[in-house]
């Protein structure tokens, strides 16, 4: 097999190898393009993750409120809506259908629409995990908070949610890693992330093996960094005797 890694040092116009592999004076090499695409992938993923955590936490909490049947139904509807439609279809809906229904959104950049689609899709999964985490807690914790005179907001804020988040850190780690991998669907609406780079660079250079190996490595690095960050958080937030030690297992 004849690999040619110098393809990343070529400029994208004349296909000449550039010294140092980085373009100068306005020239762009495939390495410049690859790193730029990685930046877009990270940007999409992190912005979507923030939305997913905020919205998922709110919806997941609403689904467990006592004596609030309509609030629970609203949360259930959100989860069923976003987790039962394929992510790629949701991307197209946000990019093509939603702006047609709401003309004000026609001026919104495609990047933001992809972030919203990916964030809401993941929020439904996080909401379900948080609901499971809250319901897994002994009822006595809720009653203890009520006995102390806490309002519903206060015993969720100070008693239930801190414990529930500790319980769901392992599945939350998986969701955080998945969001980097799921960001690859952004290529479908021409967001210049890694998958779109791989498709275009492979077509221009005919060096698909090198291009796809490099892109695969960057996806793995991104997901692995998130894994290590979440493992650190899990280790620091663990309560001995309440949550089983995770040991050296992965997520």
Tab-separated table of C-alpha atoms in Angstrom:
chain	number	residue	atom	x	y	z
A	1	UNK	CA	0.000	0.000	0.000
A	2	UNK	CA	1.471	3.332	-1.085
A	3	UNK	CA	0.572	5.950	1.495
A	4	UNK	CA	1.413	9.591	0.891
A	5	UNK	CA	0.995	11.681	4.019
A	6	UNK	CA	2.475	14.693	2.256
A	7	UNK	CA	-0.958	15.226	0.785
A	8	UNK	CA	-1.710	17.319	3.892
A	9	UNK	CA	1.201	19.615	3.048
A	10	UNK	CA	-0.138	20.408	-0.425
A	11	UNK	CA	-1.885	23.683	-1.095
A	12	UNK	CA	-5.478	23.295	-2.164
A	13	UNK	CA	-5.154	25.231	-5.436
A	14	UNK	CA	-1.968	24.128	-7.224
A	15	UNK	CA	-1.435	20.893	-5.267
A	16	UNK	CA	2.193	21.800	-4.561
A	17	UNK	CA	3.867	20.678	-1.320
A	18	UNK	CA	4.370	23.668	0.978
A	19	UNK	CA	7.332	23.840	3.311
A	20	UNK	CA	6.159	23.513	6.904
A	21	UNK	CA	2.768	22.138	5.810
A	22	UNK	CA	0.970	25.368	6.713
A	23	UNK	CA	-0.113	27.826	4.049
A	24	UNK	CA	1.383	31.324	3.876
A	25	UNK	CA	0.356	34.547	2.166
A	26	UNK	CA	-3.228	33.471	1.752
A	27	UNK	CA	-2.486	29.933	0.574
A	28	UNK	CA	-4.356	27.108	2.309
A	29	UNK	CA	-3.000	23.600	2.672
A	30	UNK	CA	-5.042	20.514	3.340
A	31	UNK	CA	-3.630	20.515	6.879
A	32	UNK	CA	-4.978	24.054	7.387
A	33	UNK	CA	-8.314	22.907	6.048
A	34	UNK	CA	-8.326	19.799	8.250
A	35	UNK	CA	-7.642	21.791	11.429
A	36	UNK	CA	-10.275	24.355	10.494
A	37	UNK	CA	-12.805	21.548	9.990
A	38	UNK	CA	-11.845	20.100	13.380
A	39	UNK	CA	-12.528	23.490	14.933
A	40	UNK	CA	-16.000	23.558	13.388
A	41	UNK	CA	-16.674	20.030	14.689
A	42	UNK	CA	-15.649	21.012	18.207
A	43	UNK	CA	-17.683	24.233	18.044
A	44	UNK	CA	-20.838	22.467	16.897
A	45	UNK	CA	-20.418	19.725	19.491
A	46	UNK	CA	-19.706	21.942	22.502
A	47	UNK	CA	-22.492	24.432	21.716
A	48	UNK	CA	-24.958	21.580	21.199
A	49	UNK	CA	-23.784	19.934	24.427
A	50	UNK	CA	-24.486	23.093	26.429
A	51	UNK	CA	-28.010	23.301	24.982
A	52	UNK	CA	-28.565	19.584	25.587
A	53	UNK	CA	-27.481	19.794	29.233
A	54	UNK	CA	-29.604	22.858	30.018
A	55	UNK	CA	-32.752	21.764	28.173
A	56	UNK	CA	-32.362	18.109	29.159
A	57	UNK	CA	-32.019	19.035	32.829
A	58	UNK	CA	-35.143	21.200	32.748
A	59	UNK	CA	-37.254	18.639	30.872
A	60	UNK	CA	-35.968	15.723	32.944
A	61	UNK	CA	-36.815	17.542	36.174
A	62	UNK	CA	-40.272	18.580	34.969
A	63	UNK	CA	-41.099	14.948	34.244
A	64	UNK	CA	-40.668	14.016	37.912
A	65	UNK	CA	-42.603	16.851	39.561
A	66	UNK	CA	-45.326	15.545	41.912
A	67	UNK	CA	-48.910	16.676	41.370
A	68	UNK	CA	-48.074	18.388	38.054
A	69	UNK	CA	-49.714	16.087	35.453
A	70	UNK	CA	-49.707	18.607	32.594
A	71	UNK	CA	-46.094	19.543	33.217
A	72	UNK	CA	-45.184	15.862	33.162
A	73	UNK	CA	-47.122	15.366	29.913
A	74	UNK	CA	-45.356	18.341	28.352
A	75	UNK	CA	-41.963	16.877	29.279
A	76	UNK	CA	-42.971	13.473	27.972
A	77	UNK	CA	-44.082	15.004	24.682
A	78	UNK	CA	-40.711	16.764	24.275
A	79	UNK	CA	-38.796	13.549	24.831
A	80	UNK	CA	-40.946	11.453	22.516
A	81	UNK	CA	-40.855	14.098	19.794
A	82	UNK	CA	-37.087	14.478	19.634
A	83	UNK	CA	-35.958	10.935	20.304
A	84	UNK	CA	-38.306	9.262	17.809
A	85	UNK	CA	-37.167	11.207	14.748
A	86	UNK	CA	-33.805	10.298	13.183
A	87	UNK	CA	-31.136	12.933	13.756
A	88	UNK	CA	-30.423	13.405	10.052
A	89	UNK	CA	-34.116	14.054	9.395
A	90	UNK	CA	-34.164	16.593	12.237
A	91	UNK	CA	-31.192	18.383	10.672
A	92	UNK	CA	-33.062	18.689	7.377
A	93	UNK	CA	-36.237	19.811	9.172
A	94	UNK	CA	-34.401	22.585	10.971
A	95	UNK	CA	-32.533	23.642	7.851
A	96	UNK	CA	-35.309	23.469	5.239
A	97	UNK	CA	-38.724	23.279	6.921
A	98	UNK	CA	-38.551	25.412	10.067
A	99	UNK	CA	-37.267	28.562	8.228
A	100	UNK	CA	-40.071	28.112	5.682
A	101	UNK	CA	-42.661	28.088	8.492
A	102	UNK	CA	-40.992	30.895	10.445
A	103	UNK	CA	-39.512	33.335	7.862
A	104	UNK	CA	-37.593	35.195	10.571
A	105	UNK	CA	-35.313	32.149	10.853
A	106	UNK	CA	-34.221	32.381	7.206
A	107	UNK	CA	-31.435	34.737	8.248
A	108	UNK	CA	-30.177	32.388	10.973
A	109	UNK	CA	-26.816	30.765	10.013
A	110	UNK	CA	-26.862	27.059	9.204
A	111	UNK	CA	-24.341	26.512	12.001
A	112	UNK	CA	-26.859	27.684	14.626
A	113	UNK	CA	-29.673	25.581	13.164
A	114	UNK	CA	-27.467	22.477	13.306
A	115	UNK	CA	-26.523	23.275	16.909
A	116	UNK	CA	-30.205	23.562	17.843
A	117	UNK	CA	-31.093	20.314	16.077
A	118	UNK	CA	-28.256	18.368	17.666
A	119	UNK	CA	-28.779	19.988	21.079
A	120	UNK	CA	-32.529	19.283	21.224
A	121	UNK	CA	-32.043	15.728	19.954
A	122	UNK	CA	-29.519	15.022	22.719
A	123	UNK	CA	-31.576	16.879	25.332
A	124	UNK	CA	-34.337	14.276	25.005
A	125	UNK	CA	-31.858	11.515	25.839
A	126	UNK	CA	-30.372	13.436	28.778
A	127	UNK	CA	-33.867	14.238	30.078
A	128	UNK	CA	-34.697	10.552	30.156
A	129	UNK	CA	-31.462	9.745	31.988
A	130	UNK	CA	-32.014	12.483	34.569
A	131	UNK	CA	-35.590	11.325	35.152
A	132	UNK	CA	-34.301	7.810	35.771
A	133	UNK	CA	-31.639	9.173	38.131
A	134	UNK	CA	-34.173	11.138	40.196
A	135	UNK	CA	-36.620	8.218	40.381
A	136	UNK	CA	-33.792	5.899	41.467
A	137	UNK	CA	-33.308	7.893	44.656
A	138	UNK	CA	-34.988	6.626	47.832
A	139	UNK	CA	-38.288	8.402	48.549
A	140	UNK	CA	-36.969	9.222	51.974
A	141	UNK	CA	-34.691	11.891	50.500
A	142	UNK	CA	-37.654	13.763	49.042
A	143	UNK	CA	-39.594	13.433	52.297
A	144	UNK	CA	-36.583	14.539	54.323
A	145	UNK	CA	-36.344	17.709	52.281
A	146	UNK	CA	-40.044	18.370	52.748
A	147	UNK	CA	-39.731	17.723	56.495
A	148	UNK	CA	-37.034	20.381	56.671
A	149	UNK	CA	-39.491	22.877	55.245
A	150	UNK	CA	-37.924	23.082	51.778
A	151	UNK	CA	-40.080	24.172	48.881
A	152	UNK	CA	-40.282	21.917	45.828
A	153	UNK	CA	-37.602	24.010	44.096
A	154	UNK	CA	-35.350	23.877	47.147
A	155	UNK	CA	-35.438	20.110	47.735
A	156	UNK	CA	-34.813	19.504	44.062
A	157	UNK	CA	-31.962	22.030	44.076
A	158	UNK	CA	-30.263	20.926	47.290
A	159	UNK	CA	-31.234	17.252	47.720
A	160	UNK	CA	-32.444	15.405	44.608
A	161	UNK	CA	-30.564	16.902	41.661
A	162	UNK	CA	-27.045	16.781	43.174
A	163	UNK	CA	-27.480	13.044	43.869
A	164	UNK	CA	-29.206	12.322	40.557
A	165	UNK	CA	-26.392	13.944	38.557
A	166	UNK	CA	-23.838	11.799	40.370
A	167	UNK	CA	-25.802	8.686	39.447
A	168	UNK	CA	-26.096	9.537	35.756
A	169	UNK	CA	-22.510	10.615	35.099
A	170	UNK	CA	-21.619	7.348	33.238
A	171	UNK	CA	-24.507	7.597	30.718
A	172	UNK	CA	-23.945	11.346	30.559
A	173	UNK	CA	-20.363	10.623	29.538
A	174	UNK	CA	-21.601	8.464	26.691
A	175	UNK	CA	-23.958	11.207	25.520
A	176	UNK	CA	-21.153	13.764	25.649
A	177	UNK	CA	-18.972	11.507	23.502
A	178	UNK	CA	-21.842	10.712	21.140
A	179	UNK	CA	-22.488	14.354	20.459
A	180	UNK	CA	-19.031	14.672	18.875
A	181	UNK	CA	-19.717	11.690	16.664
A	182	UNK	CA	-23.261	12.812	15.835
A	183	UNK	CA	-21.948	16.212	14.761
A	184	UNK	CA	-20.812	14.502	11.558
A	185	UNK	CA	-24.362	14.819	10.186
A	186	UNK	CA	-23.782	18.574	9.907
A	187	UNK	CA	-22.102	17.872	6.556
A	188	UNK	CA	-25.611	17.347	5.141
A	189	UNK	CA	-26.293	21.095	5.357
A	190	UNK	CA	-22.777	22.148	4.316
A	191	UNK	CA	-21.329	23.015	7.718
A	192	UNK	CA	-17.571	22.769	7.149
A	193	UNK	CA	-16.866	20.086	9.757
A	194	UNK	CA	-14.635	17.021	9.517
A	195	UNK	CA	-16.893	14.726	7.495
A	196	UNK	CA	-17.513	17.374	4.858
A	197	UNK	CA	-13.748	18.001	4.709
A	198	UNK	CA	-13.097	14.281	4.265
A	199	UNK	CA	-15.573	13.954	1.415
A	200	UNK	CA	-14.284	16.999	-0.461
A	201	UNK	CA	-10.574	16.390	0.187
A	202	UNK	CA	-10.870	12.755	-0.872
A	203	UNK	CA	-12.533	13.829	-4.096
A	204	UNK	CA	-9.845	16.418	-4.857
A	205	UNK	CA	-6.784	14.371	-3.906
A	206	UNK	CA	-7.893	10.759	-4.448
A	207	UNK	CA	-6.047	10.003	-1.170
A	208	UNK	CA	-9.087	8.677	0.685
A	209	UNK	CA	-7.176	6.365	3.017
A	210	UNK	CA	-4.956	9.112	4.433
A	211	UNK	CA	-7.801	11.611	4.643
A	212	UNK	CA	-10.268	9.292	6.375
A	213	UNK	CA	-7.626	7.958	8.775
A	214	UNK	CA	-6.752	11.499	9.826
A	215	UNK	CA	-10.406	12.440	10.275
A	216	UNK	CA	-11.084	9.253	12.247
A	217	UNK	CA	-8.146	10.002	14.536
A	218	UNK	CA	-9.465	13.507	15.247
A	219	UNK	CA	-12.948	12.208	16.081
A	220	UNK	CA	-11.383	9.658	18.452
A	221	UNK	CA	-9.190	12.285	20.122
A	222	UNK	CA	-12.166	14.601	20.633
A	223	UNK	CA	-14.323	11.870	22.166
A	224	UNK	CA	-11.466	10.560	24.310
A	225	UNK	CA	-10.749	13.997	25.775
A	226	UNK	CA	-14.416	14.301	26.786
A	227	UNK	CA	-14.229	10.811	28.281
A	228	UNK	CA	-11.254	11.756	30.459
A	229	UNK	CA	-12.861	15.018	31.585
A	230	UNK	CA	-16.047	13.213	32.610
A	231	UNK	CA	-14.037	10.467	34.336
A	232	UNK	CA	-12.293	13.178	36.379
A	233	UNK	CA	-15.632	14.747	37.297
A	234	UNK	CA	-17.045	11.346	38.243
A	235	UNK	CA	-14.065	10.599	40.466
A	236	UNK	CA	-14.233	13.957	42.232
A	237	UNK	CA	-18.016	13.849	42.773
A	238	UNK	CA	-18.281	10.243	43.925
A	239	UNK	CA	-19.749	9.703	47.398
A	240	UNK	CA	-18.150	6.672	49.084
A	241	UNK	CA	-20.700	4.100	50.158
A	242	UNK	CA	-23.537	5.562	48.066
A	243	UNK	CA	-22.406	5.138	44.474
A	244	UNK	CA	-20.375	2.134	43.401
A	245	UNK	CA	-16.819	2.879	42.380
A	246	UNK	CA	-16.386	2.881	38.638
A	247	UNK	CA	-12.864	1.529	38.804
A	248	UNK	CA	-10.956	1.697	35.546
A	249	UNK	CA	-13.895	0.755	33.358
A	250	UNK	CA	-14.821	2.831	30.373
A	251	UNK	CA	-18.076	4.472	29.378
